[in-house]
Coordinates of C-alpha atoms in Angstrom, one line a residue:
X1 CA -18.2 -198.5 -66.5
X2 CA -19.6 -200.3 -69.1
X3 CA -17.8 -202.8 -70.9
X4 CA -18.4 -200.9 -74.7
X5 CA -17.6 -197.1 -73.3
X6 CA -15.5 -195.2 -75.1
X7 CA -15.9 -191.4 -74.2
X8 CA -17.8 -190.0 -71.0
X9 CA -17.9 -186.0 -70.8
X10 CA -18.8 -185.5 -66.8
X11 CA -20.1 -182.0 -66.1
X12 CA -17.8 -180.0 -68.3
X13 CA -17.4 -176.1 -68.1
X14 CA -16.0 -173.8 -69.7
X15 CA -15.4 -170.1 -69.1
X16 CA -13.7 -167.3 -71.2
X17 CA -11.5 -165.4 -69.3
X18 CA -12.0 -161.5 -70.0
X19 CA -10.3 -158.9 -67.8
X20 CA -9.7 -161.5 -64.8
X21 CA -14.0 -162.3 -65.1
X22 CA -14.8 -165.7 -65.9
X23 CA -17.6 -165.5 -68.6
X24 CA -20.2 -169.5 -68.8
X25 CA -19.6 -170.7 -72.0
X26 CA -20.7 -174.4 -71.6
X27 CA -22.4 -175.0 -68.7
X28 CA -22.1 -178.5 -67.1
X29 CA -22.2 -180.6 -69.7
X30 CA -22.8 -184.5 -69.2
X31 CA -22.6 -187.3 -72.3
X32 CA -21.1 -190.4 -73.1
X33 CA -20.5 -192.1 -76.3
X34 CA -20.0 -196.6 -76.9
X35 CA -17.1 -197.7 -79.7
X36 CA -19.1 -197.7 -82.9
X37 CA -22.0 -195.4 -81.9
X38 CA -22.6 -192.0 -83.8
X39 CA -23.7 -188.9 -81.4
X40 CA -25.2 -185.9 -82.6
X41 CA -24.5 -182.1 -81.5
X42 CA -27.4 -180.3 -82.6
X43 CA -28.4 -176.5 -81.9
X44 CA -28.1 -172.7 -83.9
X45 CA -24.9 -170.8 -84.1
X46 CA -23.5 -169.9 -80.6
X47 CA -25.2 -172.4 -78.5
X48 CA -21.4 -174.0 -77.5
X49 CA -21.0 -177.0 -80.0
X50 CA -17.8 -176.5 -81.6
X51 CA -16.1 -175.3 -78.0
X52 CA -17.3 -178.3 -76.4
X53 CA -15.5 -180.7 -79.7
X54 CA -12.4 -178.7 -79.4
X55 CA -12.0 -179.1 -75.5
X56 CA -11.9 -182.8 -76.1
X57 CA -8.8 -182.4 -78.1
X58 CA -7.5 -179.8 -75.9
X59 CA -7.4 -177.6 -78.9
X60 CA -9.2 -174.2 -76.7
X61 CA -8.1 -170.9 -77.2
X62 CA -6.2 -169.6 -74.5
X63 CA -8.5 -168.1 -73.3
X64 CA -10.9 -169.9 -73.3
X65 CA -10.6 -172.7 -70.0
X66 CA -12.2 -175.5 -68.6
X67 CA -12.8 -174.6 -65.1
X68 CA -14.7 -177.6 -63.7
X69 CA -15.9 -181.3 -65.3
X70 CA -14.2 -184.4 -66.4
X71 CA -13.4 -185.9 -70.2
X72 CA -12.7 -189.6 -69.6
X73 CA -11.3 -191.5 -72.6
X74 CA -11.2 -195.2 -72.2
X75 CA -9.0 -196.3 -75.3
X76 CA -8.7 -199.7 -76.2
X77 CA -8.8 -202.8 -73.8
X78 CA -5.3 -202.3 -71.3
X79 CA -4.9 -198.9 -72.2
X80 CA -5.6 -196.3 -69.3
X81 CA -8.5 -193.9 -68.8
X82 CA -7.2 -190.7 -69.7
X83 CA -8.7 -187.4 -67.9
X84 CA -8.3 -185.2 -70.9
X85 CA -9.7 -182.2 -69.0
X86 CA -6.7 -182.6 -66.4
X87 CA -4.0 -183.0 -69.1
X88 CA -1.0 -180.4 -70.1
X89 CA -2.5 -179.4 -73.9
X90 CA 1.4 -179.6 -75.0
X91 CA 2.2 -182.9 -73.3
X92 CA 2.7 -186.6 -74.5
X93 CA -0.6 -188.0 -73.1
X94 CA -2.7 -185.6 -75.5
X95 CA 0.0 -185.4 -78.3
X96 CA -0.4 -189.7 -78.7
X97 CA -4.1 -189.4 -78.9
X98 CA -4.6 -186.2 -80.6
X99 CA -4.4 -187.2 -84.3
X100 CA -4.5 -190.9 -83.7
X101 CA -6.8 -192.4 -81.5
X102 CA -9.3 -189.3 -81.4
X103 CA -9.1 -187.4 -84.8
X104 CA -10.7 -184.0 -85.9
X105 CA -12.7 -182.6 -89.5
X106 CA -12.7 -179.1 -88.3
X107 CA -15.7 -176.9 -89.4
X108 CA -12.9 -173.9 -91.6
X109 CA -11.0 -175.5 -94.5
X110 CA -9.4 -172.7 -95.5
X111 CA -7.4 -172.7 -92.6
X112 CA -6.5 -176.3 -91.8
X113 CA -3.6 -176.7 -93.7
X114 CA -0.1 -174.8 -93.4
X115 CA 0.4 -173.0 -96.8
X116 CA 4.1 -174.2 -97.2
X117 CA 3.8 -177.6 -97.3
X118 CA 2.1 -179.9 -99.6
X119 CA -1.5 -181.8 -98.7
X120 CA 0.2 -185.1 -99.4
X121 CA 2.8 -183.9 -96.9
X122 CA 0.5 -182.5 -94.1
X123 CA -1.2 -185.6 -94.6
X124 CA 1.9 -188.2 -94.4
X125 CA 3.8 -186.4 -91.3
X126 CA 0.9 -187.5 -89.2
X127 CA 0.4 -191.0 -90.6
X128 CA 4.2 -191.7 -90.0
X129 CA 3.6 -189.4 -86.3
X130 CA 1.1 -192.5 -85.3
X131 CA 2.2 -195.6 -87.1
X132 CA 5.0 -197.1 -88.0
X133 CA 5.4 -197.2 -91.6
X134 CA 7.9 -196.1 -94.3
X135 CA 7.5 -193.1 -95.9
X136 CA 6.7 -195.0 -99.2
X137 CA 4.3 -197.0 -97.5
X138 CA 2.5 -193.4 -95.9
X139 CA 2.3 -191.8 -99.6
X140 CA 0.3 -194.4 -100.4
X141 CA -2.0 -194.4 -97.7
X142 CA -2.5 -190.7 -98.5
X143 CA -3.1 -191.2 -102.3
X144 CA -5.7 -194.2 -101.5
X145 CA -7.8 -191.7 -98.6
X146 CA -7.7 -188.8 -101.2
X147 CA -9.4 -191.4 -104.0
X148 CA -11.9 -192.5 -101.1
X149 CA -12.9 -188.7 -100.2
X150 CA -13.1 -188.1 -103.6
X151 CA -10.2 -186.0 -104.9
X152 CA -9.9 -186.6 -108.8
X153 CA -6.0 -187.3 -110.0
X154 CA -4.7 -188.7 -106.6
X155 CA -1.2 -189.1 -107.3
X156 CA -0.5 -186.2 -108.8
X157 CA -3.2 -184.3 -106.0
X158 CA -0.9 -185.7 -103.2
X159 CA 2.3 -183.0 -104.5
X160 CA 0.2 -180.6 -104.3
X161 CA -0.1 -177.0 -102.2
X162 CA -3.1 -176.2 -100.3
X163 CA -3.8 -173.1 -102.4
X164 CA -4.3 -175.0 -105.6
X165 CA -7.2 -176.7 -104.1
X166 CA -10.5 -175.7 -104.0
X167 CA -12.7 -174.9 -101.1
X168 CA -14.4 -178.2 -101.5
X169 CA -11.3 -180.1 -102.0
X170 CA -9.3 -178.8 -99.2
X171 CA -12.5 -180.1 -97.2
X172 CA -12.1 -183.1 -98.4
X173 CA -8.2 -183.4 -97.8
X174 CA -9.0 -182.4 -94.0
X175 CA -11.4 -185.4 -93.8
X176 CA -8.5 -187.6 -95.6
X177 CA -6.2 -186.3 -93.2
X178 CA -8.7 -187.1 -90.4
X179 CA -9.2 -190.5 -90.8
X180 CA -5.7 -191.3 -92.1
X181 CA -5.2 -192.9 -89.0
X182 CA -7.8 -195.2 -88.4
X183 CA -9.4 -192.8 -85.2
X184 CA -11.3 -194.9 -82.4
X185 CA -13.6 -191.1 -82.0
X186 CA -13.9 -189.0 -84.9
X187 CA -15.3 -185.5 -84.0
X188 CA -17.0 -184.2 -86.9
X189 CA -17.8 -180.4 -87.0
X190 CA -20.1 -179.7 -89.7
X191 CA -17.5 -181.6 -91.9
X192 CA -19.8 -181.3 -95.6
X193 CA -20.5 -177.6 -94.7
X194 CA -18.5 -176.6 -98.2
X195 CA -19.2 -179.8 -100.1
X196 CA -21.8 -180.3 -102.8
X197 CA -24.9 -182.7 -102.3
X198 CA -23.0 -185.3 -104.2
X199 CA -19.8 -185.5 -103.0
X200 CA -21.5 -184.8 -99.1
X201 CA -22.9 -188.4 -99.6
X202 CA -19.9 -189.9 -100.4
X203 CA -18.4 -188.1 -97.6
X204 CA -21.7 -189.6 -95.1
X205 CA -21.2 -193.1 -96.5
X206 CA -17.2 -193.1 -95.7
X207 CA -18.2 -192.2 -92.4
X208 CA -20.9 -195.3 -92.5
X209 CA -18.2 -197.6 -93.6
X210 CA -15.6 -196.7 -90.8
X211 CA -18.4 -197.2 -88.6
X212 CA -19.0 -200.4 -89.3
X213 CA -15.6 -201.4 -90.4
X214 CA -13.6 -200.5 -87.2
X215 CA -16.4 -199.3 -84.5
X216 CA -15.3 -196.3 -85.2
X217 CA -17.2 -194.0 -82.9
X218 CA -18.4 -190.4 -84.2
X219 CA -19.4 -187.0 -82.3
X220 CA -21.1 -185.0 -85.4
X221 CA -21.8 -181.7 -84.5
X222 CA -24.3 -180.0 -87.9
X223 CA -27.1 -177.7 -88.3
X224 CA -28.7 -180.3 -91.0
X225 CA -31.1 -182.1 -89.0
X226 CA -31.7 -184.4 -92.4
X227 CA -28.1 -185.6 -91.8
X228 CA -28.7 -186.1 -88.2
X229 CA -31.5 -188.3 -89.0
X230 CA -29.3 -190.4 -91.4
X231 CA -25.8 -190.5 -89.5
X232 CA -26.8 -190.0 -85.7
X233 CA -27.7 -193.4 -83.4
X234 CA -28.2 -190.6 -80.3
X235 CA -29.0 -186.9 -80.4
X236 CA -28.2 -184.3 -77.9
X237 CA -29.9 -180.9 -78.4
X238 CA -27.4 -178.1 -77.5
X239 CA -28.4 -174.3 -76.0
X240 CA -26.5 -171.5 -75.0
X241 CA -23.7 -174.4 -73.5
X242 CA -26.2 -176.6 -71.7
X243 CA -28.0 -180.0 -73.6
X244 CA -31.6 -179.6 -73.4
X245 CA -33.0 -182.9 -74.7
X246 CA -31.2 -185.9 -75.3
X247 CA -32.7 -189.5 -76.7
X248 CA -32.3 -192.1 -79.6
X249 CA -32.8 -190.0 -82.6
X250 CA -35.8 -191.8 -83.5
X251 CA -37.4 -191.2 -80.5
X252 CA -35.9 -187.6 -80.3
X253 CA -37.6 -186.9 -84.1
X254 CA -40.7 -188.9 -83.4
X255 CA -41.5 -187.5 -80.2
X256 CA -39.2 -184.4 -79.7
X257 CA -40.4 -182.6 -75.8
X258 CA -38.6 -179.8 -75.0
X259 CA -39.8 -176.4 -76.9
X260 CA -36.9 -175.6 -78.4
X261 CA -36.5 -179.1 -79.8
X262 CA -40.4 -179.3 -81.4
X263 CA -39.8 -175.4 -83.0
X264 CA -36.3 -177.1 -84.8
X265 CA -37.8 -180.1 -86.4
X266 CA -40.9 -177.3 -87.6
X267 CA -38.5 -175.4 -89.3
X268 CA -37.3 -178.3 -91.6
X269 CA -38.6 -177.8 -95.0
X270 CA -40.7 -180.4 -96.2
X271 CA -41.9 -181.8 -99.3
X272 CA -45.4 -180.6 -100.2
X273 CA -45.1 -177.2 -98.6
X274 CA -44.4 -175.6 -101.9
X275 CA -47.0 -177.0 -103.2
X276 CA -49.2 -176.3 -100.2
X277 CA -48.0 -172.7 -100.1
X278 CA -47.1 -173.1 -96.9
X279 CA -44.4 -170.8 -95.1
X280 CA -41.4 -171.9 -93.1
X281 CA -41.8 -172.0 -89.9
X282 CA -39.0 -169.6 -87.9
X283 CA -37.8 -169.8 -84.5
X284 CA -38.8 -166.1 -82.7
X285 CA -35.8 -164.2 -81.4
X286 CA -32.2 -164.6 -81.3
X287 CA -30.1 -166.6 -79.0
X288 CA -29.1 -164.2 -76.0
X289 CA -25.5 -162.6 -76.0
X290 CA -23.1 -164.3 -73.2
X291 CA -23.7 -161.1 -71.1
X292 CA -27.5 -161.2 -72.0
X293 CA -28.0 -164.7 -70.3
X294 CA -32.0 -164.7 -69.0
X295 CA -31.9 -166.3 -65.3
X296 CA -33.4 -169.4 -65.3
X297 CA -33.9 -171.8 -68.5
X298 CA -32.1 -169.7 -71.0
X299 CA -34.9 -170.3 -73.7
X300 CA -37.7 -168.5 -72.1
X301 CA -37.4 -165.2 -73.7
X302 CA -38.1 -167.2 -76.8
X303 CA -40.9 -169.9 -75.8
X304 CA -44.6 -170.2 -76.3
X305 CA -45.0 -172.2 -72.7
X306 CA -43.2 -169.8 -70.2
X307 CA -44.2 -170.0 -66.8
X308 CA -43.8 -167.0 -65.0
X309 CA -42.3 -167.5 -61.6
X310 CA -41.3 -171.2 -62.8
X311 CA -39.1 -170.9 -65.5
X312 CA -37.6 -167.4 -64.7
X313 CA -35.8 -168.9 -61.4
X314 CA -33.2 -172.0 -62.5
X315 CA -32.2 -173.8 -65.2
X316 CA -33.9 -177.1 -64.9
X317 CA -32.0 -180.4 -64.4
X318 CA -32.0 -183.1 -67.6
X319 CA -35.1 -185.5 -66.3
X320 CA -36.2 -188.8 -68.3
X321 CA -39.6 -188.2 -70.0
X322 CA -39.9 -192.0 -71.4
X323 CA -37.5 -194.7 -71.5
X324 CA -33.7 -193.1 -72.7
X325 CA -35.4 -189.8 -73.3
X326 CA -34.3 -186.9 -71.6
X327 CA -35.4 -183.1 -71.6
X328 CA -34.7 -180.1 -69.6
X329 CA -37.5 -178.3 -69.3
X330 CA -40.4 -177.5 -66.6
X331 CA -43.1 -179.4 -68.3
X332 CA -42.3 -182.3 -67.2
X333 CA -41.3 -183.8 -63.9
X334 CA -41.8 -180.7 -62.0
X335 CA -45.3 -181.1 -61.1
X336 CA -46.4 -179.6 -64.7
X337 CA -48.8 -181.7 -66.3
X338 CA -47.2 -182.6 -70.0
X339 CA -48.2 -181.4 -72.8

C-alpha cells in the first residue's frame, strides 16, 4: 500500500434486487484516491455515479446490494483499514466514520435536512456526535461554517428551520454540515447543482482551501466538465456502472481516447461558437435501460468506431494507453491500430 493512500475501491458491484433477480448496476469498479488528492466522477445521468458515492457510506437503498468488491479505508496513521463493503450499515465501525472521517454533500437539498429541527441543530448534533466540545463551543462552529458557505445573518440563520431557507441556502447548509467535521474524504455529488455562479465559486474555493489546509481528500462526482477541469487532480469517466477512461485530468482533456470520452469534451460549449455559428455538438442516442444492456462494450450502439464482431462480444478490460492513462475500449491494445 502506499504510504499516502487513503481510499482504494477493489472491483465493486452492485446489483438491485427485483423479484429475487439480481439486476448489474455498477459493474466492477476499481479506483483509489491519496490524502489531499481530488478525484473526479464524470458521465450522463444513469451511468452509476451517485450509487457508487453512497455505497462508500453504506448509505444504499435496501435494495440495492453490493454483491462482490472491496472498499478499503485506511484512516489516519494507527488506525485500521476498514472493509466498508463487509461492514453492518447500522453498526459502530461505519457510524464513527460516517459523518466524521468520510463526510457527504448529497446531490437533493430539499431533502437533507429533518423538517423539525433547526439547521443550526442538525448541524451541532453531529459536531458534538464526532468531537468533543461543548455545546456552546459547537454553535459556534456552526455559525462560523454557515458565514464560510456563505449564508447572510449567521447567528440568527443558525435558529432557523429548514423550510425558511431557500433552495440555494439549504445547499449551502448541507455543505456546512459536511465539512463541520473536518472530513479526511469528502464525497461531493454535484454539490453547486442549485447554487448560482457566484456563490458556486465560493463553494469551489472552500473546497480548495480544505484541500490544502488539511489534505483533505475529495471524490466530486458533476456533469460540469469546466468544474472538473478546475477541482479534479484525476478523472474517471463513468458508463452504465463501469469506468471507461481514467488519467490525470490534463492528460484526460488534452488527449481524451476512448469514444465516449472525445464526444463529451465536443459537447462543451465554447467561446467563439456563437460567433462562429457553430452548433453544439450532441452525443447520438440514449444511455441503454438496465434491461437493455448491449453485450459487449455497452457504448456501441452509440459509437462512430464499432467493430462488428469485436466490440459486440465483451466488455473490454481498462488498458494503459500512455503513461497513467487508461481506456477501455478496443482501439487500443487489442491488436487495433489507434486512432
Amino acid at each position: 500500500m502506499e504510504k499516502e493512500l487513503l481510499l482504494q475501491v477493489k472491483n465493486l458491484q452492485i446489483s438491485w434486487l427485483l423479484d429475487k433477480a439480481l439486476i448489474p448496476i455498477v459493474c466492477g469498479l476499481d479506483f483509489s484516491l491519496k490524502s489531499g488528492k481530488v478525484l473526479a466522477l464524470v458521465g450522463e445521468s444513469g451511468c452509476g455515479k451517485s450509487v457508487t458515492s453512497l455505497s462508500l457510506l453504506r448509505l444504499l437503498a435496501k435494495e440495492l446490494k453490493i454483491v462482490g468488491g472491496e472498499i478499503l479505508f485506511y484512516g489516519q496513521n494507527d488506525e485500521k483499514t476498514l472493509d466498508m463493503a463487509k461492514v453492518d450499515p447500522r453498526g459502530k465501525d461505519i457510524q464513527k466514520i460516517r459523518g466524521g472521517a468520510v463526510s457527504m454533500i448529497f446531490q437533493e437539498p430539499m431533502s437533507s435536512f429533518s423538517p423539525l429541527y433547526t439547521i443550526g441543530y442538525q448541524i451541532m448534533e453531529v459536531i458534538q456526535l464526532h468531537k468533543d466540545v461543548s455545546k456552546k463551543e459547537a454553535k459556534r462552529i456552526t455559525v462560523e461554517l454557515l458565514k464560510k458557505v456563505g449564508i447572510a445573518d449567521a447567528k440568527n440563520a443558525v435558529d432557523r428551520y429548514p423550510y425558511e431557507f431557500s433552495g440555494g441556502m439549504r445547499q449551502r447548509a448541507m455543505i456546512a454540515k459536511a465539512l463541520s467535521c473536518d472530513p479526511l474524504l469528502l464525497i461531493a455529488d454535484e454539490p453547486t447543482t442549485a447554487l448560482d455562479v457566484t456563490i458556486q465559486n465560493q463553494i469551489l474555493n472552500l473546497m480548495c482551501d480544505m484541500k490544502q489546509e488539511f489534505r483533505t481528500s475529495i471524490i466530486f462526482i458533476t456533469h460540469d466538465l469546466g468544474v472538473v477541469g478546475q477541482m479534479a487532480d484525476e478523472v474517471a469517466i463513468m458508463y452504465m456502472g463501469r469506468i471507461i477512461e481514467q488519467g490525470i485530468t490534463r492528460e484526460i482533456f488534452k488527449n481524451p481516447k476512448h469514444p465516449y470520452t472525445i464526444k463529451l469534451l465536443d459537447a462543451v460549449p465554447r467561446l467563439g461558437d456563437l460567433e462562429a455559428r457553430r452548433r453544439l455538438e450532441t452525443i447520438q442516442g440514449n444511455v441503454p435501460g438496465l434491461f437493455d444492456r448491449p453485450s459487449g462494450c455497452a457504448f456501441r450502439p452509440r459509437c462512430d468506431y464499432f467493430i462488428s464482431g469485436i466490440c459486440d462480444t465483451t466488455f473490454p478490460d481498462l488498458r494503459e494507453v500512455s503513461k497513467d492513462h487508461f481506456a477501455a475500449c478496443y482501439l487500443y491494445g487489442y491488436g487495433e491500430s489507434n486512432r
